[in-house]
Tab-separated table of N, CA and C in Angstrom:
chain	number	residue	atom	x	y	z
A	25	UNK	N	55.907	163.337	-110.131
A	25	UNK	CA	54.599	163.220	-110.577
A	25	UNK	C	53.777	162.971	-109.415
A	26	UNK	N	54.171	162.374	-108.439
A	26	UNK	CA	53.318	161.993	-107.338
A	26	UNK	C	52.920	163.222	-106.423
A	27	UNK	N	53.697	164.347	-106.637
A	27	UNK	CA	53.356	165.551	-105.807
A	27	UNK	C	52.238	166.357	-106.406
A	28	UNK	N	51.861	166.038	-107.560
A	28	UNK	CA	50.688	166.755	-108.204
A	28	UNK	C	49.397	166.288	-107.538
A	29	UNK	N	48.468	167.141	-107.575
A	29	UNK	CA	47.108	166.842	-106.987
A	29	UNK	C	46.332	165.995	-108.046
A	30	UNK	N	45.864	164.826	-107.714
A	30	UNK	CA	45.138	163.958	-108.634
A	30	UNK	C	43.872	164.638	-109.137
A	31	UNK	N	43.574	164.378	-110.394
A	31	UNK	CA	42.420	165.004	-111.023
A	31	UNK	C	41.347	163.922	-111.196
A	32	UNK	N	41.092	163.022	-110.271
A	32	UNK	CA	40.153	161.948	-110.411
A	32	UNK	C	38.766	162.550	-110.136
A	33	UNK	N	37.757	161.892	-110.755
A	33	UNK	CA	36.406	162.351	-110.503
A	33	UNK	C	35.941	162.025	-109.056
A	34	UNK	N	35.096	162.777	-108.597
A	34	UNK	CA	34.618	162.530	-107.132
A	34	UNK	C	33.390	161.719	-107.022
A	35	UNK	N	32.716	161.460	-108.129
A	35	UNK	CA	31.518	160.742	-108.108
A	35	UNK	C	31.562	159.457	-108.748
A	36	UNK	N	30.613	158.470	-108.599
A	36	UNK	CA	30.744	157.235	-109.245
A	36	UNK	C	30.680	157.274	-110.780
A	37	UNK	N	31.384	156.404	-111.429
A	37	UNK	CA	31.432	156.352	-112.827
A	37	UNK	C	30.708	155.108	-113.378
A	38	UNK	N	29.533	155.290	-113.915
A	38	UNK	CA	28.846	154.038	-114.419
A	38	UNK	C	29.458	153.613	-115.681
A	39	UNK	N	29.596	152.236	-115.811
A	39	UNK	CA	30.269	151.665	-117.080
A	39	UNK	C	29.650	150.366	-117.381
A	40	UNK	N	29.203	150.272	-118.649
A	40	UNK	CA	28.576	149.113	-119.019
A	40	UNK	C	29.620	148.049	-119.421
A	41	UNK	N	29.579	146.897	-118.699
A	41	UNK	CA	30.543	145.819	-118.807
A	41	UNK	C	30.015	144.730	-119.546
A	42	UNK	N	30.724	144.048	-120.434
A	42	UNK	CA	30.368	142.794	-121.078
A	42	UNK	C	30.898	141.608	-120.334
A	43	UNK	N	30.378	140.446	-120.512
A	43	UNK	CA	30.970	139.277	-119.823
A	43	UNK	C	32.468	138.975	-120.239
A	44	UNK	N	33.248	138.826	-119.205
A	44	UNK	CA	34.704	138.628	-119.448
A	44	UNK	C	35.519	139.871	-119.691
A	45	UNK	N	34.983	141.003	-119.785
A	45	UNK	CA	35.653	142.255	-119.911
A	45	UNK	C	36.273	142.637	-118.683
A	46	UNK	N	37.563	143.062	-118.752
A	46	UNK	CA	38.358	143.433	-117.601
A	46	UNK	C	38.725	144.918	-117.641
A	47	UNK	N	38.611	145.620	-116.523
A	47	UNK	CA	38.994	147.019	-116.334
A	47	UNK	C	39.885	147.016	-115.233
A	48	UNK	N	40.846	148.008	-115.274
A	48	UNK	CA	41.781	148.205	-114.218
A	48	UNK	C	41.438	149.468	-113.403
A	49	UNK	N	41.013	149.400	-112.248
A	49	UNK	CA	40.613	150.566	-111.453
A	49	UNK	C	41.879	151.182	-110.863
A	50	UNK	N	41.986	152.471	-110.947
A	50	UNK	CA	43.152	153.240	-110.538
A	50	UNK	C	42.995	153.658	-109.065
A	51	UNK	N	44.005	153.276	-108.142
A	51	UNK	CA	43.975	153.570	-106.819
A	51	UNK	C	44.778	154.884	-106.518
A	52	UNK	N	45.666	155.278	-107.451
A	52	UNK	CA	46.532	156.427	-107.168
A	52	UNK	C	45.934	157.726	-107.537
A	53	UNK	N	44.991	157.742	-108.512
A	53	UNK	CA	44.250	158.934	-108.871
A	53	UNK	C	44.973	159.795	-109.956
A	54	UNK	N	46.139	159.280	-110.483
A	54	UNK	CA	46.911	160.089	-111.440
A	54	UNK	C	46.739	159.655	-112.841
A	55	UNK	N	45.774	158.856	-113.126
A	55	UNK	CA	45.505	158.337	-114.507
A	55	UNK	C	44.834	159.434	-115.337
A	56	UNK	N	45.190	159.441	-116.606
A	56	UNK	CA	44.439	160.363	-117.479
A	56	UNK	C	42.971	159.921	-117.795
A	57	UNK	N	42.779	158.632	-117.639
A	57	UNK	CA	41.388	158.113	-117.851
A	57	UNK	C	40.739	157.666	-116.623
A	58	UNK	N	40.805	158.405	-115.513
A	58	UNK	CA	40.277	158.114	-114.313
A	58	UNK	C	38.838	157.821	-114.322
A	59	UNK	N	38.282	156.820	-113.714
A	59	UNK	CA	38.907	156.105	-112.597
A	59	UNK	C	39.618	154.817	-113.093
A	60	UNK	N	40.028	154.748	-114.318
A	60	UNK	CA	40.769	153.568	-114.775
A	60	UNK	C	42.264	153.853	-115.098
A	61	UNK	N	43.045	152.897	-115.017
A	61	UNK	CA	44.472	153.094	-115.157
A	61	UNK	C	44.787	153.208	-116.719
A	62	UNK	N	45.831	153.996	-116.982
A	62	UNK	CA	46.385	154.002	-118.276
A	62	UNK	C	47.716	153.361	-118.110
A	63	UNK	N	48.288	152.773	-119.185
A	63	UNK	CA	49.545	152.010	-119.058
A	63	UNK	C	50.652	152.659	-118.447
A	64	UNK	N	50.921	153.856	-118.833
A	64	UNK	CA	52.144	154.538	-118.448
A	64	UNK	C	52.080	155.362	-117.149
A	65	UNK	N	50.896	155.628	-116.663
A	65	UNK	CA	50.782	156.509	-115.482
A	65	UNK	C	50.714	155.819	-114.194
A	66	UNK	N	50.147	154.624	-114.069
A	66	UNK	CA	49.870	154.066	-112.712
A	66	UNK	C	50.874	152.892	-112.562
A	67	UNK	N	51.457	152.749	-111.408
A	67	UNK	CA	52.303	151.643	-111.026
A	67	UNK	C	51.379	150.452	-110.931
A	68	UNK	N	51.911	149.212	-111.216
A	68	UNK	CA	51.105	147.937	-111.148
A	68	UNK	C	50.543	147.711	-109.803
A	69	UNK	N	51.129	148.112	-108.712
A	69	UNK	CA	50.623	147.975	-107.402
A	69	UNK	C	49.395	148.818	-107.075
A	70	UNK	N	49.228	149.889	-107.843
A	70	UNK	CA	48.039	150.758	-107.647
A	70	UNK	C	46.858	150.432	-108.574
A	71	UNK	N	46.984	149.221	-109.269
A	71	UNK	CA	45.792	148.837	-110.079
A	71	UNK	C	45.019	147.714	-109.443
A	72	UNK	N	43.751	147.783	-109.631
A	72	UNK	CA	42.902	146.678	-109.200
A	72	UNK	C	42.064	146.198	-110.372
A	73	UNK	N	42.259	144.953	-110.806
A	73	UNK	CA	41.531	144.430	-111.930
A	73	UNK	C	40.108	144.006	-111.569
A	74	UNK	N	39.138	144.325	-112.339
A	74	UNK	CA	37.808	143.826	-112.162
A	74	UNK	C	37.332	143.236	-113.491
A	75	UNK	N	36.873	142.055	-113.403
A	75	UNK	CA	36.381	141.277	-114.566
A	75	UNK	C	34.778	140.970	-114.368
A	76	UNK	N	34.058	141.441	-115.332
A	76	UNK	CA	32.624	141.177	-115.280
A	76	UNK	C	32.244	139.769	-115.513
A	77	UNK	N	31.385	139.194	-114.788
A	77	UNK	CA	30.931	137.862	-114.890
A	77	UNK	C	29.693	137.723	-115.865
A	78	UNK	N	28.966	138.906	-116.011
A	78	UNK	CA	27.807	138.997	-116.835
A	78	UNK	C	27.700	140.403	-117.383
A	79	UNK	N	26.748	140.644	-118.207
A	79	UNK	CA	26.576	141.964	-118.774
A	79	UNK	C	25.917	142.791	-117.709
A	80	UNK	N	26.603	143.890	-117.314
A	80	UNK	CA	25.994	144.630	-116.189
A	80	UNK	C	26.587	146.075	-116.238
A	81	UNK	N	25.893	146.949	-115.592
A	81	UNK	CA	26.403	148.277	-115.365
A	81	UNK	C	27.026	148.394	-113.931
A	82	UNK	N	28.263	148.690	-114.007
A	82	UNK	CA	29.083	148.766	-112.723
A	82	UNK	C	29.291	150.209	-112.336
A	83	UNK	N	29.041	150.669	-111.044
A	83	UNK	CA	29.485	151.916	-110.558
A	83	UNK	C	30.816	151.902	-109.952
A	84	UNK	N	31.868	152.357	-110.687
A	84	UNK	CA	33.195	152.413	-110.239
A	84	UNK	C	33.310	153.623	-109.379
A	85	UNK	N	34.041	153.452	-108.244
A	85	UNK	CA	34.282	154.600	-107.303
A	85	UNK	C	35.181	155.636	-107.948
A	86	UNK	N	34.833	156.822	-107.831
A	86	UNK	CA	35.674	157.943	-108.378
A	86	UNK	C	36.457	158.752	-107.376
A	87	UNK	N	35.933	158.728	-106.043
A	87	UNK	CA	36.607	159.525	-104.961
A	87	UNK	C	37.710	158.692	-104.324
A	88	UNK	N	37.743	157.434	-104.411
A	88	UNK	CA	38.769	156.615	-103.687
A	88	UNK	C	38.622	156.307	-102.328
A	89	UNK	N	37.463	156.732	-101.721
A	89	UNK	CA	37.229	156.531	-100.302
A	89	UNK	C	36.309	155.301	-99.970
A	90	UNK	N	36.065	154.489	-101.024
A	90	UNK	CA	35.196	153.361	-100.899
A	90	UNK	C	35.717	152.282	-99.976
A	91	UNK	N	34.913	151.507	-99.264
A	91	UNK	CA	35.330	150.468	-98.471
A	91	UNK	C	35.185	149.120	-99.205
A	92	UNK	N	34.630	149.244	-100.477
A	92	UNK	CA	34.373	148.075	-101.303
A	92	UNK	C	35.021	148.282	-102.707
A	93	UNK	N	36.330	148.489	-102.898
A	93	UNK	CA	36.914	148.734	-104.127
A	93	UNK	C	36.772	147.591	-105.053
A	94	UNK	N	36.472	147.871	-106.386
A	94	UNK	CA	36.428	149.155	-107.018
A	94	UNK	C	35.033	149.761	-107.066
A	95	UNK	N	34.072	149.171	-106.374
A	95	UNK	CA	32.678	149.578	-106.411
A	95	UNK	C	32.427	150.826	-105.456
A	96	UNK	N	31.475	151.704	-105.972
A	96	UNK	CA	31.127	152.787	-105.187
A	96	UNK	C	30.213	152.432	-103.989
A	97	UNK	N	30.423	152.915	-102.794
A	97	UNK	CA	29.608	152.582	-101.682
A	97	UNK	C	28.892	153.845	-101.134
A	98	UNK	N	29.088	155.011	-101.846
A	98	UNK	CA	28.479	156.248	-101.354
A	98	UNK	C	29.341	156.993	-100.436
A	99	UNK	N	30.572	156.688	-100.304
A	99	UNK	CA	31.479	157.381	-99.352
A	99	UNK	C	31.768	158.855	-99.837
A	100	UNK	N	31.468	159.213	-101.092
A	100	UNK	CA	31.668	160.555	-101.499
A	100	UNK	C	30.767	161.546	-100.891
A	101	UNK	N	29.547	161.036	-100.429
A	101	UNK	CA	28.611	161.844	-99.705
A	101	UNK	C	29.198	162.288	-98.306
A	102	UNK	N	29.859	161.425	-97.683
A	102	UNK	CA	30.468	161.742	-96.363
A	102	UNK	C	31.631	162.742	-96.559
A	103	UNK	N	32.349	162.662	-97.600
A	103	UNK	CA	33.454	163.591	-97.883
A	103	UNK	C	32.945	165.014	-98.087
A	104	UNK	N	31.785	165.082	-98.803
A	104	UNK	CA	31.205	166.389	-98.947
A	104	UNK	C	30.760	167.019	-97.660
A	105	UNK	N	30.149	166.164	-96.867
A	105	UNK	CA	29.765	166.717	-95.506
A	105	UNK	C	30.961	167.124	-94.638
A	106	UNK	N	32.051	166.434	-94.688
A	106	UNK	CA	33.113	166.829	-93.838
A	106	UNK	C	33.791	168.167	-94.275
A	107	UNK	N	33.800	168.413	-95.575
A	107	UNK	CA	34.262	169.689	-96.244
A	107	UNK	C	33.373	170.739	-95.646
A	108	UNK	N	32.031	170.660	-95.677
A	108	UNK	CA	31.156	171.664	-95.239
A	108	UNK	C	31.357	171.953	-93.692
A	109	UNK	N	31.627	170.880	-92.920
A	109	UNK	CA	31.904	171.044	-91.576
A	109	UNK	C	33.072	171.894	-91.264
A	110	UNK	N	34.132	171.582	-92.091
A	110	UNK	CA	35.500	172.324	-91.917
A	110	UNK	C	35.318	173.735	-92.233
A	111	UNK	N	34.556	173.969	-93.328
A	111	UNK	CA	34.363	175.407	-93.768
A	111	UNK	C	33.504	176.154	-92.670
A	112	UNK	N	32.543	175.547	-92.042
A	112	UNK	CA	31.778	176.125	-91.031
A	112	UNK	C	32.644	176.440	-89.755
A	113	UNK	N	33.577	175.467	-89.407
A	113	UNK	CA	34.387	175.916	-88.140
A	113	UNK	C	35.324	176.994	-88.598
A	114	UNK	N	35.751	176.996	-89.841
A	114	UNK	CA	36.672	178.118	-90.199
A	114	UNK	C	36.042	179.439	-90.164
A	115	UNK	N	34.829	179.507	-90.619
A	115	UNK	CA	33.968	180.797	-90.497
A	115	UNK	C	33.880	181.200	-89.020
A	116	UNK	N	33.555	180.252	-88.081
A	116	UNK	CA	33.369	180.538	-86.739
A	116	UNK	C	34.674	181.089	-86.121
A	117	UNK	N	35.759	180.502	-86.445
A	117	UNK	CA	37.147	181.001	-85.974
A	117	UNK	C	37.376	182.414	-86.362
A	118	UNK	N	37.145	182.739	-87.741
A	118	UNK	CA	37.419	184.049	-88.185
A	118	UNK	C	36.459	185.053	-87.390
A	119	UNK	N	35.254	184.723	-87.195
A	119	UNK	CA	34.451	185.628	-86.449
A	119	UNK	C	34.870	185.780	-85.005
A	120	UNK	N	35.352	184.772	-84.397
A	120	UNK	CA	35.757	184.813	-82.951
A	120	UNK	C	37.042	185.688	-82.851
A	121	UNK	N	37.957	185.542	-83.778
A	121	UNK	CA	39.204	186.363	-83.727
A	121	UNK	C	38.905	187.789	-83.979
A	122	UNK	N	37.925	188.146	-84.780
A	122	UNK	CA	37.653	189.559	-85.048
A	122	UNK	C	37.028	190.317	-83.882
A	123	UNK	N	36.646	189.569	-82.903
A	123	UNK	CA	35.958	190.241	-81.777
A	123	UNK	C	36.954	190.889	-80.865
């Protein structure tokens, strides 16, 4: 199962939390209910519990690249830029080899 590509969302997931409510954020990306863990899919070591202290809307990270888990810190924007840079270099290499 670990060889499969995770189908986790790449953008933040806003969730309205009530006081005392706990959600388990998935670190492995193999959950059916991403970005949250489901009982059978995620090992306990890959779960991060978050308990709300007040009623709030929490932006849970969907890409997994955050430096403040489980909260989104905007790291998904940097991932998109890196992908564009890689595609740009690949285009340049194809053009250069064709010469």
